[in-house]
Coordinates of C-alpha atoms and ligand atoms in Angstrom, one line a residue:
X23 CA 54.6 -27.4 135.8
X24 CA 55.4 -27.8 139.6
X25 CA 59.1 -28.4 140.1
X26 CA 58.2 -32.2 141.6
X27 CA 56.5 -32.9 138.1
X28 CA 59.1 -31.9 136.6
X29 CA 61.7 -34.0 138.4
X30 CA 59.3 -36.7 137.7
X31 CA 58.9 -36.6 133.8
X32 CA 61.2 -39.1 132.5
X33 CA 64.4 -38.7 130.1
X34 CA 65.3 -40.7 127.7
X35 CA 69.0 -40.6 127.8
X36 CA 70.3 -41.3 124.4
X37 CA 74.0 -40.1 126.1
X38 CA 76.5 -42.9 126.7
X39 CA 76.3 -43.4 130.6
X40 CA 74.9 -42.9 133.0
X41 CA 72.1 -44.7 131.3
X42 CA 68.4 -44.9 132.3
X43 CA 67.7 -47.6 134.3
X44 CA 65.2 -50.4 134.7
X45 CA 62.3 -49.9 137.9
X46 CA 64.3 -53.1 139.0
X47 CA 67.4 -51.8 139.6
X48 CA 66.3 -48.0 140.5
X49 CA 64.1 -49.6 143.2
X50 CA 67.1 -51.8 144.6
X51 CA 68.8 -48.1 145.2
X52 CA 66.0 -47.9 148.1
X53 CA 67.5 -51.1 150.1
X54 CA 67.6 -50.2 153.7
X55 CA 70.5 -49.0 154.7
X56 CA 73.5 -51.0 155.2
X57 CA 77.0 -50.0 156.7
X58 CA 80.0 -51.2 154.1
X59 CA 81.4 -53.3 157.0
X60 CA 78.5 -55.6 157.3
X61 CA 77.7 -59.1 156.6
X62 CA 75.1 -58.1 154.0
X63 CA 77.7 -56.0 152.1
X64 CA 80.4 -58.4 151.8
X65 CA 77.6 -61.0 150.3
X66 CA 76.5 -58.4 148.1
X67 CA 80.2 -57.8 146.6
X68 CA 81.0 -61.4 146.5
X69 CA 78.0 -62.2 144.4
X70 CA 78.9 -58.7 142.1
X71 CA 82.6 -60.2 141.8
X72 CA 81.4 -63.2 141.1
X73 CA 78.7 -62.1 138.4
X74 CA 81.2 -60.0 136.3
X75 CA 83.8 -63.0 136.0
X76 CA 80.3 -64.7 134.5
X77 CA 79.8 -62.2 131.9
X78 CA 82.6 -63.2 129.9
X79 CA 82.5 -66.7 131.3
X80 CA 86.0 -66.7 133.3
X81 CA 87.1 -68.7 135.8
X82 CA 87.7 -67.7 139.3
X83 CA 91.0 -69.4 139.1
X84 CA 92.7 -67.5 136.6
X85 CA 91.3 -63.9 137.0
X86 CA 89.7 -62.0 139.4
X87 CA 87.3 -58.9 139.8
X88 CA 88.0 -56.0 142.2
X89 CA 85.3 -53.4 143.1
X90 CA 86.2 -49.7 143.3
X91 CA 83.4 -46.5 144.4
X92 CA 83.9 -44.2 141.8
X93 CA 83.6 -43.4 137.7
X94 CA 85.2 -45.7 135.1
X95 CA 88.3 -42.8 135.0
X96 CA 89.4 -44.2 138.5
X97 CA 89.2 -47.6 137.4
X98 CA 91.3 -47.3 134.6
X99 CA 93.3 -45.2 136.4
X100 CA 93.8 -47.7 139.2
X101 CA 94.5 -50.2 136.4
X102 CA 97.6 -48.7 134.9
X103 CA 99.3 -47.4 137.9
X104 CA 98.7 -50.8 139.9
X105 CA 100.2 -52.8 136.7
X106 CA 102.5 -50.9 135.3
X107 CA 105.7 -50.9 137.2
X108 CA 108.7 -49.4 137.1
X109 CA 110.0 -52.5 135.2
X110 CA 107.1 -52.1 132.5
X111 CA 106.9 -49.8 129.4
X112 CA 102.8 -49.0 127.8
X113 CA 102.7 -49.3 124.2
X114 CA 99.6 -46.6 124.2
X115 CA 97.4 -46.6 121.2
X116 CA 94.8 -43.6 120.3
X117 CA 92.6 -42.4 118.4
X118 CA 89.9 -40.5 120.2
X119 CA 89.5 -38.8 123.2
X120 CA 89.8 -41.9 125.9
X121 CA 93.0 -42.8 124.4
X122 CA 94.1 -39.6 124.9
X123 CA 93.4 -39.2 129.0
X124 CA 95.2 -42.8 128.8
X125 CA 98.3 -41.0 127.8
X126 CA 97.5 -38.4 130.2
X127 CA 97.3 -40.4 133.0
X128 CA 100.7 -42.3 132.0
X129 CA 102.2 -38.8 131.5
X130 CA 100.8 -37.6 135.6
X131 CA 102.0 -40.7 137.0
X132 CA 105.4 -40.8 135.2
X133 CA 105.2 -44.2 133.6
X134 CA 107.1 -45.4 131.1
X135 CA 105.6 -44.8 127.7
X136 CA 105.2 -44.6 123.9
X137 CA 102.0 -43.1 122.7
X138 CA 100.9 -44.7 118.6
X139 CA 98.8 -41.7 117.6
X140 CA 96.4 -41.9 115.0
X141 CA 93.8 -39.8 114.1
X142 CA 90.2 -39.7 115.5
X143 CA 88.0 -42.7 114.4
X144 CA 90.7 -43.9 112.2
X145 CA 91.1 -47.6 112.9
X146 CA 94.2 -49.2 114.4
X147 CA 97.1 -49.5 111.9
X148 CA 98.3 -53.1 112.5
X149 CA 101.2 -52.3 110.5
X150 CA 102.4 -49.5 112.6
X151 CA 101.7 -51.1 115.7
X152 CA 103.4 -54.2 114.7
X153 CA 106.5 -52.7 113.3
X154 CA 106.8 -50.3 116.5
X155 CA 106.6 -54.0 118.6
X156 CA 109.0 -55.2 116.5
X157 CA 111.2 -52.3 116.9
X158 CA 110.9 -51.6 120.6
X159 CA 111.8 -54.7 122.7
X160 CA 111.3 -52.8 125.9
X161 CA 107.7 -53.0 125.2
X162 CA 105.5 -54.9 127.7
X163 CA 102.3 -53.8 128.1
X164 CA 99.9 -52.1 125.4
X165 CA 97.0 -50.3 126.7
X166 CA 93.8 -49.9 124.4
X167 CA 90.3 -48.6 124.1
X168 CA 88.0 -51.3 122.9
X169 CA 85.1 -48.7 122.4
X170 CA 86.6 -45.2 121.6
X171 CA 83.0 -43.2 122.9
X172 CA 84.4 -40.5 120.9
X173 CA 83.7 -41.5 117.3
X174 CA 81.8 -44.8 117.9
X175 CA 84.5 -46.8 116.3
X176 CA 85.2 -50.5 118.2
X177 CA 89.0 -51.4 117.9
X178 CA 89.9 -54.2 116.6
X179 CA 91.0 -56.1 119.8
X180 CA 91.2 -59.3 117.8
X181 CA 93.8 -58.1 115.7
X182 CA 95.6 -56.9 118.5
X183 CA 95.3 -60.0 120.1
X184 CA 97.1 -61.8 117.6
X185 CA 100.2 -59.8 117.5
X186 CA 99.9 -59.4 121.5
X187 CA 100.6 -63.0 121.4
X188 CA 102.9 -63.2 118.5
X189 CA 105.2 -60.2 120.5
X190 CA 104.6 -61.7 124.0
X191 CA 102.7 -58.6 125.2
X192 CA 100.2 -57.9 127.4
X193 CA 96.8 -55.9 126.8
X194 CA 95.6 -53.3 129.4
X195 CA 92.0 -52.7 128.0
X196 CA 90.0 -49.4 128.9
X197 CA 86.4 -51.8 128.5
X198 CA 84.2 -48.9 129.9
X199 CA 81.9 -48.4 127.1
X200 CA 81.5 -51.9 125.9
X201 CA 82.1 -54.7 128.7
X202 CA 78.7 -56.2 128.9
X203 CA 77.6 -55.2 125.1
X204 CA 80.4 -56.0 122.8
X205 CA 82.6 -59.8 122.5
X206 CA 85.7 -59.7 124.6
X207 CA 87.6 -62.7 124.4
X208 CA 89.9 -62.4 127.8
X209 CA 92.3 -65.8 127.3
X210 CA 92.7 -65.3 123.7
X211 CA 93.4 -61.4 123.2
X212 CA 96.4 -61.6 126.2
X213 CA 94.1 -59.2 128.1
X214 CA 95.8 -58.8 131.4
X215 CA 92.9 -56.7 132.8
X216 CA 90.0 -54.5 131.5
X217 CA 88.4 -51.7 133.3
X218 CA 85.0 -50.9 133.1
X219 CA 82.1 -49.0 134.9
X220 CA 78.7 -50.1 136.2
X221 CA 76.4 -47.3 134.5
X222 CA 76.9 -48.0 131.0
X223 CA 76.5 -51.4 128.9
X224 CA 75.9 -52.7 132.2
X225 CA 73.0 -50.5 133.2
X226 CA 74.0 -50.1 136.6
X227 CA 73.4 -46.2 138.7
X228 CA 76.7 -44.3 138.4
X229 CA 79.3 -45.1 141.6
X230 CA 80.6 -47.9 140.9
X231 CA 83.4 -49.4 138.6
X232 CA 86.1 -52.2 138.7
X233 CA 88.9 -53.9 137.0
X234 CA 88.6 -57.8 136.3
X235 CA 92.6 -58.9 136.2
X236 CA 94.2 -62.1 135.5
X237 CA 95.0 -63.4 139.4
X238 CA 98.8 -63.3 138.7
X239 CA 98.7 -59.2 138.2
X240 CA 97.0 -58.5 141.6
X241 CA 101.0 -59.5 143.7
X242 CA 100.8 -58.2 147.4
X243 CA 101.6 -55.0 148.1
X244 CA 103.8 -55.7 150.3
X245 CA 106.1 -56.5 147.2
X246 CA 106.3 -54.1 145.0
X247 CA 105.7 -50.6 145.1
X248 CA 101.7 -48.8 144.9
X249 CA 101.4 -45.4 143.5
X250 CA 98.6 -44.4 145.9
X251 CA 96.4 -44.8 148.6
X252 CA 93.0 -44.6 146.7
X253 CA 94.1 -47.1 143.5
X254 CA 95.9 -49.6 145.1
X255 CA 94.3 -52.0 143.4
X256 CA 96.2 -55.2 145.5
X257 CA 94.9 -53.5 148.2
X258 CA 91.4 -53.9 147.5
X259 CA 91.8 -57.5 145.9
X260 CA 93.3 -58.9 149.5
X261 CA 90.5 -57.4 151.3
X262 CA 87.8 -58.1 149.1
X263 CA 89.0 -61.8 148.7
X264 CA 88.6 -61.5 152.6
X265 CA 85.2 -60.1 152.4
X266 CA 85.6 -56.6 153.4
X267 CA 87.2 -53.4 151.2
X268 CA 89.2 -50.9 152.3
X269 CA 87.2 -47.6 152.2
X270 CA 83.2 -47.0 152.3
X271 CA 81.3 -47.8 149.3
X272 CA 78.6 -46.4 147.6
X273 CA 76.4 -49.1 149.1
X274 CA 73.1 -48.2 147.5
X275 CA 74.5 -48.1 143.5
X276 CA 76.5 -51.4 144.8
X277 CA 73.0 -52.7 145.5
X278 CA 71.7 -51.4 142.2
X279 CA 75.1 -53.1 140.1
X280 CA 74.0 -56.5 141.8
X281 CA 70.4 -56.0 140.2
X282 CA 71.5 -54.9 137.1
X283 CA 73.9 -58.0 136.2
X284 CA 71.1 -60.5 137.7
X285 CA 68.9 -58.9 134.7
X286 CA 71.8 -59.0 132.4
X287 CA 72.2 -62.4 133.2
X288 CA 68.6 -63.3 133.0
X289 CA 67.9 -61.4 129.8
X290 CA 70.9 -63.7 127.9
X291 CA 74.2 -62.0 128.6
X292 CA 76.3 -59.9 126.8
X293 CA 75.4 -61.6 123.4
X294 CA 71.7 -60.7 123.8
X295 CA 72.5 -57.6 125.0
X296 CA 74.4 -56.4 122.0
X297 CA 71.8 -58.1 119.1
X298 CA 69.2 -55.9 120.9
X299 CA 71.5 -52.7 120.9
X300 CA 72.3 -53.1 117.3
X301 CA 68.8 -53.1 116.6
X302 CA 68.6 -50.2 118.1
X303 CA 71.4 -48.3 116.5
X304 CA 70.2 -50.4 112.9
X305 CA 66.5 -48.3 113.6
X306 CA 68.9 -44.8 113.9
X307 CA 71.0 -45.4 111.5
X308 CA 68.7 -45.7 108.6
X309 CA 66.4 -43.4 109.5
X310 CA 69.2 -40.4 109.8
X311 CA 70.4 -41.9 106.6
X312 CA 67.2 -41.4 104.7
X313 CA 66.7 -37.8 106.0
X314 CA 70.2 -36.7 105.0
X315 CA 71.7 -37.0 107.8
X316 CA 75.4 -38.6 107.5
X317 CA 77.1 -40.9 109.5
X318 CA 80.5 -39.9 110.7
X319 CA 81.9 -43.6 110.4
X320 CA 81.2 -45.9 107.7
X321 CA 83.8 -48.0 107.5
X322 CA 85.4 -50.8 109.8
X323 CA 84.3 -52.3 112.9
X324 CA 81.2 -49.7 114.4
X325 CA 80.5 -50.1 118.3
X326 CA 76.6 -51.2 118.7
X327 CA 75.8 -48.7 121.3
X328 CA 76.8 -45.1 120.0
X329 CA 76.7 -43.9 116.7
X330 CA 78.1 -40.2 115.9
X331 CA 76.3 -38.5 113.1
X332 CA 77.2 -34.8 111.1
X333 CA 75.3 -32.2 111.8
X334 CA 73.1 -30.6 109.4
X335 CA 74.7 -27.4 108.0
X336 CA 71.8 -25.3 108.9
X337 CA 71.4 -26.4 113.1
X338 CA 73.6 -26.1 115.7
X339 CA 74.5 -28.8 118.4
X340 CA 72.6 -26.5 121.0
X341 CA 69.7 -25.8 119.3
X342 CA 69.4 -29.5 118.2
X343 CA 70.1 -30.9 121.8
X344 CA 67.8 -28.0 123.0
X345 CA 64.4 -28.7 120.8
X346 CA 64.9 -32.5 121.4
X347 CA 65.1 -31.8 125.6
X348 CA 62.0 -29.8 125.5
X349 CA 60.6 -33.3 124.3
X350 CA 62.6 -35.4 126.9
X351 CA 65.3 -37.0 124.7
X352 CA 68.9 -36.2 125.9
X353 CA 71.4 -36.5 123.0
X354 CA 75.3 -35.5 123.2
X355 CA 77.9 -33.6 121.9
X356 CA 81.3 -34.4 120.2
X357 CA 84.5 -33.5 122.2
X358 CA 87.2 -31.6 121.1
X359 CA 88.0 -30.9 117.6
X360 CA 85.0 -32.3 116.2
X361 CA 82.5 -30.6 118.5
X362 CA 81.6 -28.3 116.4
X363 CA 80.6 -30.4 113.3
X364 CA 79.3 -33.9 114.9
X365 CA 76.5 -34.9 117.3
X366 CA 76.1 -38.5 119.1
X367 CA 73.3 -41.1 119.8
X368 CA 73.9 -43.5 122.2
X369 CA 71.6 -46.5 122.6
X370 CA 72.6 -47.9 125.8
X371 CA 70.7 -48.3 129.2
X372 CA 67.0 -49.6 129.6
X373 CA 65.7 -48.5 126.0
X374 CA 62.8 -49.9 124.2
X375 CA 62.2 -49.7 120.2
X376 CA 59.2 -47.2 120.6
X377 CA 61.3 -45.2 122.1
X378 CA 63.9 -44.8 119.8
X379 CA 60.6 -44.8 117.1
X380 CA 59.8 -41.8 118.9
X381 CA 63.6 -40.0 119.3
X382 CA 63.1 -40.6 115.6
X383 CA 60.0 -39.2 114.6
X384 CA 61.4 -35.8 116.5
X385 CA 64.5 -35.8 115.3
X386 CA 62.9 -36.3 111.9
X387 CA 60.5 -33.3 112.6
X388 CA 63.1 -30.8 113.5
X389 CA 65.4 -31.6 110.4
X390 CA 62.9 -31.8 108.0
X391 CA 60.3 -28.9 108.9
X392 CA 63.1 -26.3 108.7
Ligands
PLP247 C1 82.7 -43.1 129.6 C2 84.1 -43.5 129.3 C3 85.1 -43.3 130.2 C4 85.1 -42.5 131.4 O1 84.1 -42.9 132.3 P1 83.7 -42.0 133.5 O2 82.7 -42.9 134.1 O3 83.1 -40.8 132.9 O4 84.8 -41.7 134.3 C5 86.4 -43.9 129.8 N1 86.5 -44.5 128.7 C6 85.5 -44.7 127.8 C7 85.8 -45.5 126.6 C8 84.3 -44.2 128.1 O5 83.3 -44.3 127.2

């Protein structure tokens, strides 16, 4: 095969993010090009700002969206150390590997925290997180992973939203795997801000990320006191309010995020987006089951866009991941501890059901024909 073919031949990525994307929104990665200070840039973000506040059906008067070039890591990144002050203290809750870097990152930038550790995939304990509210009155902020990537396991932000406002606290979400495929109720789960990234649920190119906050959160920074350059995110709101941003974007996969919530939008919103995921991950899920294959979470609340699965005894990750490539699915490993005994299917990103039908009917041929 000629190396061009072969750049050609499409993957179907079955990883979670960066996600394949429609011909829409790849072909809007070809606008001309435009320089970051321009008239057609600062439309662009204002209609992207404007668009991700309409997701989740918010109102430009209470909260606001702020647009950041980079992965979703910087935008939760830039979350915490904008919001959490030196007057603050994170209630940090994990159980899988993003919960983890959350702690790592308040740990780096010396904020002050308590870490709730719980093991992988287990769900939140209300119990314990209640009684170390009620315990701790120094508490103010609790930062969260709606969609821990690592296990597939959605937390129950409802729960948490209850005793958020029974405690007076404030949520800090880390939304980057399920804003735009999973319900986030902003008013009524005290979320203070979420953080999210254009290349998953959203089906966006990689580049670009953000943090939607409630307006009071994003204070000048004239008055209180910004960790850095790069994630001041007060900085960005006050330009971006005044049509500009402080540093150069990555214009074409801002173009790109502009297409890809138009479609959103146009193909029903987050609601429509998840029913078709879950039929997605519903098609997986029962046909792993009936080849043997067992699902590494059965109980609780289950994201609808990854779903991580035990190996077979006799197959290895590699060779798995290796004889599925050669037929142009990408699949992904577990992290850490569990790397060695679990693999992952995500079913986010432009994905139809004959394509999943076929993932399947390899997937089935390698396991089976062994
Ligand atoms: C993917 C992911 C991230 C990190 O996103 P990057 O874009 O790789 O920086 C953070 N949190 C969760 C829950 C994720 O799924």
């Amino acid at each position: 095969m000629k190396e061009q073919d072969k750049q050609r031949k499409k993957l179907i990525l079955l990883n979670p993010g960066p996600v394949n994307l429609s011909a829409r929104v790849k072909n809007a990665l070809l606008h001309t090009d435009i320089c970051h200070r321009e008239v057609e840039f600062s439309q662009l973000q204002k209609i992207i700002r404007f668009a991700l506040l309409k997701v989740y059906g918010l109102s430009p008067e209470d909260y606001a969206s702020v647009l950041l070039t980079g992965s979703g890591t910087l935008a939760i990144e830039a979350m915490l150390t904008s919001f959490v002050s030196d007057h603050t203290k994170l209630l940090i809750l994990s159980n899988g590997v993003y919960g983890e870097r959350i702690q790592k990152m308040a740990e780096y930038h010396r904020l002050t925290h308590t870490v709730l550790r719980q093991l992988w995939g287990e769900e939140l304990d209300s119990q314990r997180i209640e009684s170390v509210l009620f315990e701790d009155k120094s508490i103010t902020h609790i930062a969260v992973v709606h969609h821990e990537t690592t296990t597939g396991r959605l937390n129950d932000l409802s729960m948490l939203g209850e005793l958020c406002r029974k405690y007076k606290k404030e949520l800090l979400v880390d939304a980057v795997s399920s804003f735009g495929a999973e319900e986030l109720r902003f008013k009524e789960w005290n979320i203070a801000a979420c953080a999210a990234s254009a290349n998953k649920c959203l089906h966006g190119a990689p580049g670009v990320s953000f943090v939607i906050a409630k307006k009071g959160y994003l204070r000048d920074s004239r008055v209180y006191s910004p960790r850095s350059v790069y994630m001041d995110l007060c900085e960005y709101y006050q330009k971006q309010e005044a049509g500009t941003t402080p540093f150069t974007a990555a214009v074409p996969a801002f173009f790109a995020f502009g297409e890809a919530l138009a479609e959103l939008e146009e193909e029903g919103g987050w609601r429509a987006r998840k029913e078709h995921y879950e039929r997605l991950a519903f098609l997986i899920r029962q046909r792993l089951k009936k080849i043997g294959i067992r699902q590494y979470l059965t109980q609780g609340l289950l994201s609808s866009s990854l779903t991580a699965f035990y190996l077979p005894g006799d197959i290895t990750y590699q060779e798995l991941h290796d004889r599925l490539r050669q037929k142009q699915f990408v699949i992904y490993a577990g992290q850490g501890e569990i790397s060695q005994t679990i693999f992952r299917i995500a079913n986010m990103g432009n994905l139809t059901e004959d394509e999943i039908e076929n993932l399947l009917v390899e997937l089935e041929a390698i396991v089976c024909k062994r």
